[in-house]
Amino acid sequence: MSSGAPNAVVRRAQRGDILLVTIDNPPVNALGADVRAGLLAAIEAADADPAVAAVLIAGSGRTFIGGADIREFGKPPLPPALPDVCNRIEACTKPVVAAIHGPALGGGLEVALAAHYRIALPAAKLGLPEVQLGLLPGAGGTQRTPRLVGAAAALEMMLSGRHLGAAEAHKLGLIDRLASEGDPIEAGLAYARELLAQGAPVRRTRDANALQDRAAQTAAIEAARLETAKKSRGLFSPLKIVEAVQGAVDLPFDEGLALERKLFLACLDSPQRAGLVHAFFAEREAAKSPETQSSQPRPIARIGVVGGGTMGAGIAVSCLDAGLPVTMIERDDEALARGRANVDKVYAGLVAKGRMTEDARAAVMARWNGSTAYDALADADLVIEAVFEDMDVKKAVFAQLDRVCKPGAVLATNTSYLDIDALAASIARPQDVIGLHFFSPANIMKLLEIVVPAEVAPDVVATAFALAKKLRKTPVRAGVCDGFIGNRILAVYRQAADAMMEDGASPYQIDKAVRDFGFPMGPYQMSDLAGGDIGWATRKRRAPTRDPRARYVQIADRLCERGWFGQKTGRGYYLYEGGARTGTPDPEVDAIVDAERERAGVTPRSFTDEEIMRRYMAAMINEGARVVAEKIALRPLDVDVTFVHGYGFPRYRGGPMKYADTVGLPQVLADIRAFAKEDPLFWQPAPLLVELVERGADFASLNQTK
Ligand code: 3HC
Ligand code: NAI
C-alpha cells in the first residue's frame, strides 16, 4: 500500500479545519499493517495540508483500538512498524487529539499516548495488557506512560494488565478531559475546536515530566522489581517491563525507546508469548460451537439450582453475581438453611474484606429464594442440578423437574462423571437436558464444561454458551464419557503419577516437580484440597470394569481407609495441623508408601524432576489425543482451554496439546514407546498421535484457528 493514500480501514474526513481520522477495522480496530499505513498517511497528509489545523483520531464501532493485531505476532514483520507510526503521530506539527469511547488497549493506548491530547467517554477502557500475552508495550508505552503518570502507576498498569475506567484514567493523568455520554466524534471535535481556540500548542508526551523526582521513581521501580521477582513465577516479560521502565527513568527518550524495542523483540521471540497468544485465541475459539453458529439461545431470566452444597451454593453465587435471580431447592428446611448460609458466607466474606457494602449484600441476597418444594421452579428458564453424585438420586431429581418445569426450560446437571445420556433418557424431554460442569469453587473457577448429550436440541447448547458468557465463564464443549474432557484426562495422568510414586518418587517430589513446571499445585495437594473421598468413590465405582491386567496402585486407598481425606480431615498426603491450609510432608505417609512398594514387590528407584514431568505430560497428552479422536473435545485447543482454566495448567505454556507441539510430537511418541517397555498396557500410544507423527503434522493443524 502506498503511504500517501487513504485506505478502507482508516478513513479521513475534513470537518472544518480538523482532519477526522477514523479507524474502521472490525471487530476491534486492531492495528494491522493497513491501519498502521493508513494512520501514517493521514498524519503526513495533515502536516502537508494547510487547510488542516488539527487532527482527531477516533475508532469506529464499540472499540477505540484493541491493540496490535495479535495475529501478526510470530510472522515476518510488515512495515510500517507501530513504534514508527506512534513517533510520527507525536511529531505531527499540528495538535492531534484522540477521542476514546471504548477499549484503548496495548498499542491502542500507545497511539492515544502518542497523540497530544486525550478525551475519553464513560465507556472508555484504558490498559496495557501486553503482559498477558507474554509481551511488554512495544510502541513507546513503557516510555510514555511513566512520563505521564509516574513509574509506580505505569508499572502497576503494565504488570497487572488491568483495564482502567475513564474516571480513574483521568484522575491518574492518562487522559486530559472526561466527556459525558454522547457521540465520541462530536465530543472529540468540540474538544479539538476548544484547543484550537485557546491556541493550545502541540504537546508531546515524550516531554512530559512525571519522572522528575528520580529518587521516588527509582524506589518505586525497586519495589516493583522485588515484588515481581517473587510473584511472576517463571514468567519472562514482567521483569523486562520493570527493566524498560528503569530505562524510562535513566535514559533519554530515544534511547529508552531503543531499549524497549530490544526487550519487546526478546519477549516476542519467547515460547511463552506463543503459548499465551495460543491461549488467547483458543479461549475465543472454544466459546464458539457448531450450535452457537446455527441456533439462537433460549431466553434466560430465572435460574433454579437444586442442591445447596459446595457446588450448588457456588453456582448460585455465580448466577447471583451475574444479576440473575436464583431459586434454590434442598431436601429439607435444615439443608436449605445450610444452602442459604453457604451462599451468604461468600458475600459476608466480601463485606468483611471491605469489598462489598452491607446494602449491596442485602440487594444480592434479595434475589435468592429457597424452597423445599420443586413447584417453586415452575417459572425457571434454566435449572442446574448439583445434588449427590449418584445416578438414582439424580434421576429422582430430574423426574421432579420434568413434572414441574415449564416447557422449554433447560434442565442441566453438574455431574462430574455420570452418563448424561442415561439421565436424559430417564425423562420425557431429553432434548432439554445438558451437562453444565462447573469447577470448584464454582463462583471463582472460570471453566465451564458444556457437556452435550446425544438427544439435546441445538438451541439448548447455544443457551448454555450464552449462560457461560453471562456468568463470565470460559466455556468448552465436551462430549459425554466418563469424566468428559478434564476429569477423564486427569484420571490417566494421576495413574501415571501414582505409578511413579510406587516406583520410587515421593508424592512430595512429584508435587514439587509439577509446581516447578508452572502448576499452582501438584496432584497430591490437589487431591487433599478436593477431598480424597471423591476419587475413592470413583475408583470403587470403576472397580468392576477395570481391566484385571491393569496396574492398580493402592496407596490412595490405604490413606482413605484411614479416613485421611485431605484438608477437611486434617491429613491426607500432607498433614494440616491446627486447620492449616498448607500441608507439611507426613513421615507416616512415606511409611505407607514404603509398605505398599514392598507389598507390590517394587524395588524403589529414583526419578529426576524432568523424568517425572515427561511421564506426567506424556500421559496427559496421550489421553488428550484420544479425547480429540473420539470427538469428546472438538479440537486440541478445547483440551488446552480446559486445562488452563480448570486444572491450573500454566497458561504461558498454552495448554497440554500446545505444549506437545512445542516439544514436538515425535519426541512425545518416542517417550510413550520407551515407557511402554515397563507397562505396555498403560502406555499404548493414542492412534491419533501416531498418525500425526507419521504425517509430520501437529495438533495445531487440527485447530483451524487463525
Ligand atoms: N488482534 C487481533 N484480533 C483481536 C484482537 C487483537 N488485538 N483483539 C481481539 N481480537 C479478535 C478476537 O480474536 C475475536 O475474534 P473472533 O471474533 O474471530 O473470535 C474478536 O476480535 C472479538 O474479540 P472478543 O471476543 O475478545 O471481543 P470483546 O468485545 O469481548 O473484547 C477486547 C474486545 C476488549 C478488545 C478484547 O478482544 C481484548 O482484550 N483484546 C486483546 C487486547 C490486547 O491484548 N491488546 C494488546 C495487544 S499487544 C500490543 O498491542 C503490542 C503493542 O504494545 C506493540
Ligand atoms: P455436596 O455434598 O456438597 O452437596 C450436595 C447437596 O445436594 C447437599 O446439600 C444435599 O443436601 C443436596 N441434595 C441431595 N439430594 C438432594 C435432593 N434429592 N434434592 C435436593 N437437594 C439434594 O456435593 P457437591 O460437592 O456440591 O457435589 C454436587 C454435584 O456436583 C455432584 O454431582 C458432584 O459430582 C458435582 N461436582 C462436584 C465438584 C466438587 O469439587 N465438589 C466439582 C464439579 C462437580
Short mmCIF file of C-alpha atoms and ligand atoms in Angstrom, two decimals, residues 26-31 62-63 65-73 82-83 103 105-108 110 125 127-130 132-133 135-141 163 261 264 280-281 284-285 288 469 706, ligand 1:
data_model
loop_
_atom_site.label_atom_id
_atom_site.label_comp_id
_atom_site.label_asym_id
_atom_site.label_seq_id
_atom_site.Cartn_x
_atom_site.Cartn_y
_atom_site.Cartn_z
CA PRO A 26 -13.70 -4.65 12.68
CA PRO A 27 -14.04 -6.37 15.02
CA VAL A 28 -11.76 -4.38 17.38
CA ASN A 29 -9.83 -1.91 15.15
CA ALA A 30 -6.62 -3.86 15.70
CA LEU A 31 -3.52 -2.14 14.35
CA ARG A 62 -17.50 -0.22 20.09
CA THR A 63 -13.70 -0.08 20.34
CA ILE A 65 -8.31 0.43 19.21
CA GLY A 66 -7.95 -3.13 20.62
CA GLY A 67 -4.16 -3.09 20.25
CA ALA A 68 -1.64 -4.53 17.85
CA ASP A 69 -3.04 -7.23 15.56
CA ILE A 70 -2.20 -10.28 17.61
CA ARG A 71 -2.43 -12.50 14.54
CA GLU A 72 0.66 -10.84 13.11
CA PHE A 73 2.88 -11.96 16.00
CA LEU A 82 3.91 0.63 15.11
CA PRO A 83 6.59 2.47 17.10
CA PRO A 103 -11.33 -0.12 24.81
CA LEU A 105 -5.64 -1.33 24.85
CA GLY A 106 -1.98 -2.08 24.28
CA GLY A 107 -0.90 -0.48 21.02
CA GLY A 108 -4.29 1.28 21.04
CA GLU A 110 0.07 3.75 22.81
CA LYS A 125 -11.29 1.27 28.97
CA GLY A 127 -4.95 -0.55 29.60
CA LEU A 128 -1.61 -2.05 28.68
CA PRO A 129 -2.45 -5.78 28.80
CA GLU A 130 0.62 -6.94 26.83
CA GLN A 132 -1.00 -11.23 29.46
CA LEU A 133 0.38 -12.13 26.05
CA LEU A 135 4.91 -9.11 25.96
CA LEU A 136 5.56 -5.58 27.05
CA PRO A 137 4.14 -2.44 25.48
CA GLY A 138 6.31 -2.15 22.39
CA ALA A 139 5.25 1.10 20.77
CA GLY A 140 6.51 3.58 23.30
CA GLY A 141 4.16 2.57 26.11
CA HIS A 163 -8.21 -2.03 32.28
CA ARG A 261 12.33 -2.34 21.26
CA PHE A 264 9.95 -6.30 23.18
CA PHE A 280 -5.97 -16.05 23.90
CA PHE A 281 -7.27 -17.35 20.58
CA ARG A 284 -12.27 -17.35 21.94
CA GLU A 285 -12.47 -20.32 19.55
CA LYS A 288 -17.94 -20.99 19.60
CA LYS A 469 -21.00 -15.58 28.71
CA LYS A 706 -6.37 -18.17 12.63
N1 3HC B 1 -5.70 -8.53 17.44
C1 3HC B 1 -6.37 -9.37 16.63
N2 3HC B 1 -7.60 -9.84 16.89
C2 3HC B 1 -8.16 -9.43 18.03
C3 3HC B 1 -7.53 -8.56 18.92
C4 3HC B 1 -6.23 -8.08 18.59
N3 3HC B 1 -5.57 -7.24 19.36
N4 3HC B 1 -8.34 -8.34 19.98
C5 3HC B 1 -9.45 -9.05 19.74
N5 3HC B 1 -9.35 -9.71 18.58
C6 3HC B 1 -10.37 -10.55 17.94
C7 3HC B 1 -10.73 -11.77 18.76
O1 3HC B 1 -9.87 -12.84 18.48
C8 3HC B 1 -12.13 -12.03 18.32
O2 3HC B 1 -12.07 -12.66 17.06
P1 3HC B 1 -13.18 -13.72 16.60
O3 3HC B 1 -14.48 -12.99 16.67
O4 3HC B 1 -12.75 -14.13 15.25
O5 3HC B 1 -13.09 -14.82 17.62
C9 3HC B 1 -12.71 -10.63 18.10
O6 3HC B 1 -11.56 -9.79 17.92
C10 3HC B 1 -13.53 -10.11 19.24
O7 3HC B 1 -12.79 -10.24 20.44
P2 3HC B 1 -13.50 -10.53 21.82
O8 3HC B 1 -14.41 -11.70 21.68
O9 3HC B 1 -12.45 -10.59 22.85
O10 3HC B 1 -14.41 -9.23 21.94
P3 3HC B 1 -14.82 -8.39 23.22
O11 3HC B 1 -15.73 -7.34 22.71
O12 3HC B 1 -15.26 -9.30 24.30
O13 3HC B 1 -13.47 -7.70 23.76
C11 3HC B 1 -11.39 -6.51 23.58
C12 3HC B 1 -12.80 -6.73 22.98
C13 3HC B 1 -11.53 -5.89 24.99
C14 3HC B 1 -10.64 -5.56 22.67
C15 3HC B 1 -10.68 -7.87 23.72
O14 3HC B 1 -10.77 -8.53 22.48
C16 3HC B 1 -9.23 -7.81 24.10
O15 3HC B 1 -8.93 -7.69 25.27
N6 3HC B 1 -8.34 -7.94 23.10
C17 3HC B 1 -6.93 -8.03 23.33
C18 3HC B 1 -6.36 -6.71 23.72
C19 3HC B 1 -4.85 -6.79 23.82
O16 3HC B 1 -4.29 -7.66 24.45
N7 3HC B 1 -4.19 -5.83 23.19
C20 3HC B 1 -2.77 -5.77 23.27
C21 3HC B 1 -2.20 -6.43 22.07
S1 3HC B 1 -0.45 -6.50 22.14
C22 3HC B 1 0.05 -4.97 21.67
O17 3HC B 1 -0.74 -4.10 21.46
C23 3HC B 1 1.52 -4.82 21.48
C24 3HC B 1 1.94 -3.38 21.34
O18 3HC B 1 2.35 -2.89 22.59
C25 3HC B 1 3.04 -3.25 20.37
#
